[in-house]
CSV table of C-alpha atoms in Angstrom, one decimal:
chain,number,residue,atom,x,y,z
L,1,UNK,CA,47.2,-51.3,15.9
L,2,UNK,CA,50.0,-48.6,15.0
L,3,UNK,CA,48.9,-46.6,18.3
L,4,UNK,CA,49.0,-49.9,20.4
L,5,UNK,CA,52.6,-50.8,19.5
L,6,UNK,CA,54.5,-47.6,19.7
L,7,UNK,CA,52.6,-47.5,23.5
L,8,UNK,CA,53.6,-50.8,24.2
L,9,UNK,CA,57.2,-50.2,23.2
L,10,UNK,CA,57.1,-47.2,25.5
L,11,UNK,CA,55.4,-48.9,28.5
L,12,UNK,CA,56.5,-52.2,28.3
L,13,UNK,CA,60.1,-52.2,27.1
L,14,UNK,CA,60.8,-48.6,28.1
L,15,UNK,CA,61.3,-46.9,24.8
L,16,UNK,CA,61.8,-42.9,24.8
L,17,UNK,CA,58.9,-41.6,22.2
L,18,UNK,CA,60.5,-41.0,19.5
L,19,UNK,CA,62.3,-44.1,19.1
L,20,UNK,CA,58.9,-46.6,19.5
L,21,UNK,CA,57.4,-44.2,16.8
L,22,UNK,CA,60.6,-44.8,14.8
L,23,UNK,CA,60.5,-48.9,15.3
L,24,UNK,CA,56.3,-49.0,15.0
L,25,UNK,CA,57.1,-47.3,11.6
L,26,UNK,CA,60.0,-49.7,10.1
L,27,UNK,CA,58.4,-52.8,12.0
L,28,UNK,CA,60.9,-53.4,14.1
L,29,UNK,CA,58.4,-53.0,17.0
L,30,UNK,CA,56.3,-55.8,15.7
L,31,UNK,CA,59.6,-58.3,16.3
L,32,UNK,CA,60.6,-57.0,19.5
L,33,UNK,CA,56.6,-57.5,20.5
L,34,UNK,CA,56.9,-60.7,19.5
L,35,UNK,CA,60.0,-62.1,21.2
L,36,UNK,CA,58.3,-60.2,24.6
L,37,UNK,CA,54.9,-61.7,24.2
L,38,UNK,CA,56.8,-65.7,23.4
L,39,UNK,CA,59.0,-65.4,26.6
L,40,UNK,CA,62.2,-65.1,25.0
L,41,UNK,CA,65.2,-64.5,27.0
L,42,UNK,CA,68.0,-62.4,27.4
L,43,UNK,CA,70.7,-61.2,29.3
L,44,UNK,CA,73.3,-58.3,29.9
L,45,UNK,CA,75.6,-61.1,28.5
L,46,UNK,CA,73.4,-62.2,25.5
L,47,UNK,CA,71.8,-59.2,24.0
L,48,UNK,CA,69.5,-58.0,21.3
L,49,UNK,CA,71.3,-56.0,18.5
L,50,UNK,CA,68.2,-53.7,16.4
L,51,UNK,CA,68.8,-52.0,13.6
L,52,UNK,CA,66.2,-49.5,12.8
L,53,UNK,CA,65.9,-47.0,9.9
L,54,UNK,CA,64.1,-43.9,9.0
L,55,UNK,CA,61.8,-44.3,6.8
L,56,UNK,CA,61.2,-40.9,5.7
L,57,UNK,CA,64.9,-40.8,4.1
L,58,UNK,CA,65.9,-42.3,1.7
L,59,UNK,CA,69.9,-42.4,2.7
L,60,UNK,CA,68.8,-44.4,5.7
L,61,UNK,CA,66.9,-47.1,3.7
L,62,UNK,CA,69.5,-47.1,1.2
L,63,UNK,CA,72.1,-47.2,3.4
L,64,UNK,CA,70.3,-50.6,4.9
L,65,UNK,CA,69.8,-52.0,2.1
L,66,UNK,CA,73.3,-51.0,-0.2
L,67,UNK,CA,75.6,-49.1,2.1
L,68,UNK,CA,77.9,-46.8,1.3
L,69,UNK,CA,77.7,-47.6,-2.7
L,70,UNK,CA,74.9,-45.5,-4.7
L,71,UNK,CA,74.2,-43.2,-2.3
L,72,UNK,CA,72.5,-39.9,-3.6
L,73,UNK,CA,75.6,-36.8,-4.7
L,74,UNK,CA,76.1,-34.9,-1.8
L,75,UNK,CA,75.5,-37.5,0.8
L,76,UNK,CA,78.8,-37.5,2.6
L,77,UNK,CA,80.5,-41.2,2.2
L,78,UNK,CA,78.9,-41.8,-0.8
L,79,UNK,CA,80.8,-44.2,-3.0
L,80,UNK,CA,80.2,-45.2,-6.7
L,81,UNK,CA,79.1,-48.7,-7.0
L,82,UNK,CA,82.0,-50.9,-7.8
L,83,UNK,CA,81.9,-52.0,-11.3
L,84,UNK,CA,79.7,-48.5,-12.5
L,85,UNK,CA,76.5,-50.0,-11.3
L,86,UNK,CA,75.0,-52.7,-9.0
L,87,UNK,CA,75.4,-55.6,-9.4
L,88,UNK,CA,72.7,-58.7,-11.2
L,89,UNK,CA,70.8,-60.5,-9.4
L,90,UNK,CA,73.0,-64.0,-9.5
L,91,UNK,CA,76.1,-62.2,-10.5
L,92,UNK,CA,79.1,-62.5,-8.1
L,93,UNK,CA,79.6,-59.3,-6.2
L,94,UNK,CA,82.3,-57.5,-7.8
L,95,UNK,CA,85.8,-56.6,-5.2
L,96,UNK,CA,84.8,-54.4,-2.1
L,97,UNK,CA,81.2,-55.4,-1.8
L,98,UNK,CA,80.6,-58.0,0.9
L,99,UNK,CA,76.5,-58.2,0.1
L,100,UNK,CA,73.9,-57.5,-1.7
L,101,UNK,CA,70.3,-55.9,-1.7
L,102,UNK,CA,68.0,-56.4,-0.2
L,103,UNK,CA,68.7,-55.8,3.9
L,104,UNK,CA,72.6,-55.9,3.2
L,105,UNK,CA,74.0,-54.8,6.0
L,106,UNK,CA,71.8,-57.0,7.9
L,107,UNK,CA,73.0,-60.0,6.1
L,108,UNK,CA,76.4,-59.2,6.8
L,109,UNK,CA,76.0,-59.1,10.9
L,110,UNK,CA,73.4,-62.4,10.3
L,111,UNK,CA,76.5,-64.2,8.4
L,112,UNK,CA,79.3,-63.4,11.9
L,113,UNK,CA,79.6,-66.1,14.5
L,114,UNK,CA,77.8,-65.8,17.2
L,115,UNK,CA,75.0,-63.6,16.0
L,116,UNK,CA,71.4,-65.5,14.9
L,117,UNK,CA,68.6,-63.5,13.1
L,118,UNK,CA,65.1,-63.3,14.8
L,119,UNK,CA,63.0,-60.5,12.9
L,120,UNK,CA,62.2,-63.4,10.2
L,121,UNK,CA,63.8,-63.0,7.9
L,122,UNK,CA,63.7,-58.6,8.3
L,123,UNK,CA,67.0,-58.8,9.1
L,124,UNK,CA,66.6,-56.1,12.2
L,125,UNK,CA,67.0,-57.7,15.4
L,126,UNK,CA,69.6,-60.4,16.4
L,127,UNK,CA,70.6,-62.2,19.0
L,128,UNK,CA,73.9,-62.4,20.0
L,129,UNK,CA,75.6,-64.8,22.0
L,130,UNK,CA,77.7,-63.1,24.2
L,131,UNK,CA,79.7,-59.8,24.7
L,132,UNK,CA,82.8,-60.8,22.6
L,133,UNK,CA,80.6,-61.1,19.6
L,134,UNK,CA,79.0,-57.8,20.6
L,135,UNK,CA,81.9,-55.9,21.2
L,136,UNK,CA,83.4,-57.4,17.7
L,137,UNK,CA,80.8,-56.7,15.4
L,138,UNK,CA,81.4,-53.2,14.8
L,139,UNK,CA,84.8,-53.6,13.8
L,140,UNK,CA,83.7,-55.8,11.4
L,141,UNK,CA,81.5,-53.7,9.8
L,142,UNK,CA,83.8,-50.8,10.1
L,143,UNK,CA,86.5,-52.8,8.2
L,144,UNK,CA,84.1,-53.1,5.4
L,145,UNK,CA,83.9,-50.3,3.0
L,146,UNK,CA,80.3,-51.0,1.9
L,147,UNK,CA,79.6,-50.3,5.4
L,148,UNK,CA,82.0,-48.1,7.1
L,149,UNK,CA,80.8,-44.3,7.8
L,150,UNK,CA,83.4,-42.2,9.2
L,151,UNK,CA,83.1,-40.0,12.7
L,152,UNK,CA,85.0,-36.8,13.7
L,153,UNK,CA,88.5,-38.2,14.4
L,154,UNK,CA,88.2,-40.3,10.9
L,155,UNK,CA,87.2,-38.0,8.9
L,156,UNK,CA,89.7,-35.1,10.2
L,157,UNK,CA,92.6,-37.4,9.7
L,158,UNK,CA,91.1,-38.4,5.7
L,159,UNK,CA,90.8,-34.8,5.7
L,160,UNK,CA,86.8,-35.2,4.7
L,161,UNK,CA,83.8,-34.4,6.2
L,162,UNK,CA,82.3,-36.3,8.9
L,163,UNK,CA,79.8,-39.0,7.7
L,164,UNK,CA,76.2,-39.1,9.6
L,165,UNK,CA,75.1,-42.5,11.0
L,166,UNK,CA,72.4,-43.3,8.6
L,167,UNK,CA,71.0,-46.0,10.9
L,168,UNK,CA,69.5,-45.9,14.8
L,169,UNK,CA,71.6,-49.3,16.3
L,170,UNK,CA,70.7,-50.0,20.0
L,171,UNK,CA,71.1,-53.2,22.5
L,172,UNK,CA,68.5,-54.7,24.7
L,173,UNK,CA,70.1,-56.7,27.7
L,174,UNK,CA,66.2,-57.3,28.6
L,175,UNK,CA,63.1,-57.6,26.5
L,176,UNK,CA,61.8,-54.9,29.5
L,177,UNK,CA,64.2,-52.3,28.3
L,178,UNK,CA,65.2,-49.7,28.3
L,179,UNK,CA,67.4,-50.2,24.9
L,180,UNK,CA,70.5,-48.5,24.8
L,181,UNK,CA,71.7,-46.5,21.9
L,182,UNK,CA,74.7,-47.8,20.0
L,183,UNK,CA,75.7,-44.8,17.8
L,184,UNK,CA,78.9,-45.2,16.6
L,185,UNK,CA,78.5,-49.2,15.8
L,186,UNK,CA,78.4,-48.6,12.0
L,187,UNK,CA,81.0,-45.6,12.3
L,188,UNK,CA,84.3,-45.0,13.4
L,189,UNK,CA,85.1,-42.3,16.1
């Protein structure tokens, strides 16, 4: 079944190799089958946002799941949790976190206007109404330390290193593909 997704996403929806292997092994591939296979529609002006991780690192997951906060010493953007640890289970979220784990990051582009969840409840692929919203959202999450991860310009003028994306984002204007590769959506330039 593995074997039959990945080929799917590459014949069916146009995904490059690498990134079908990459969605077969977080499951986003089993989503985006899915929405294909039940007729659901899109547009250039309605998109698909996917988030997909790498699930043989850890920063990645973490990063999905936490952000920015606990990430391993030597991870570049790495902050300590707020508070010295993360927060309980019911407790509020202390001042400069705007979610929790699990799929964090995810909840916070599922809680923006315009933007509905459709990976159920995986919190990997949305729809999104319309450009505006798209063209927002990564401001939004850029705004948010939890979130933010800095590119080149960024990090020269903080006079730190440059901060990897720790997450693949791409758009699908068609459930046909070919997705398109949204690498700074998490990061500033």
């Amino acid at each position: 079944p593995c074997d039959v997704s990945r080929t799917r996403l590459m014949e069916e929806m146009q995904f490059a190799e690498g990134l079908a292997e990459a969605c077969e092994r977080d499951g986003t591939g089993i989503h985006l089958l899915r929405l294909l296979d039940t007729g659901f529609s899109i547009s250039e002006g309605d998109p698909l946002l996917v988030l997909s991780t790498e699930l043989s690192s850890q920063h990645s997951i973490h990063y999905f799941n936490h952000g920015n906060y606990g990430l391993p010493a030597g991870v570049q953007g790495v902050l300590p949790w707020p508070g010295g640890h993360p927060p309980a289970e019911h407790a509020p979220l202390p001042a400069g976190m705007v979610q929790r784990a699990p799929c964090a990051l995810g909840k916070l582009i599922n809680e923006q206007p315009g933007v509905r969840e459709l990976s159920l409840g995986d919190m990997r692929v949305f729809y999104v109404e319309n450009l505006e919203f798209l063209h927002w959202l990564p401001s939004k999450i850029q705004e948010q330390e939890q979130f933010c991860r800095l590119g080149p310009r960024m990090a020269a003028r903080a006079g730190v290193a440059e901060q990897e994306p720790l997450i693949r984002v791409f758009t699908l204007d068609r459930l046909r593909g070919p997705p398109m590769l949204y690498p700074n959506f998490a990061r500033t330039v």
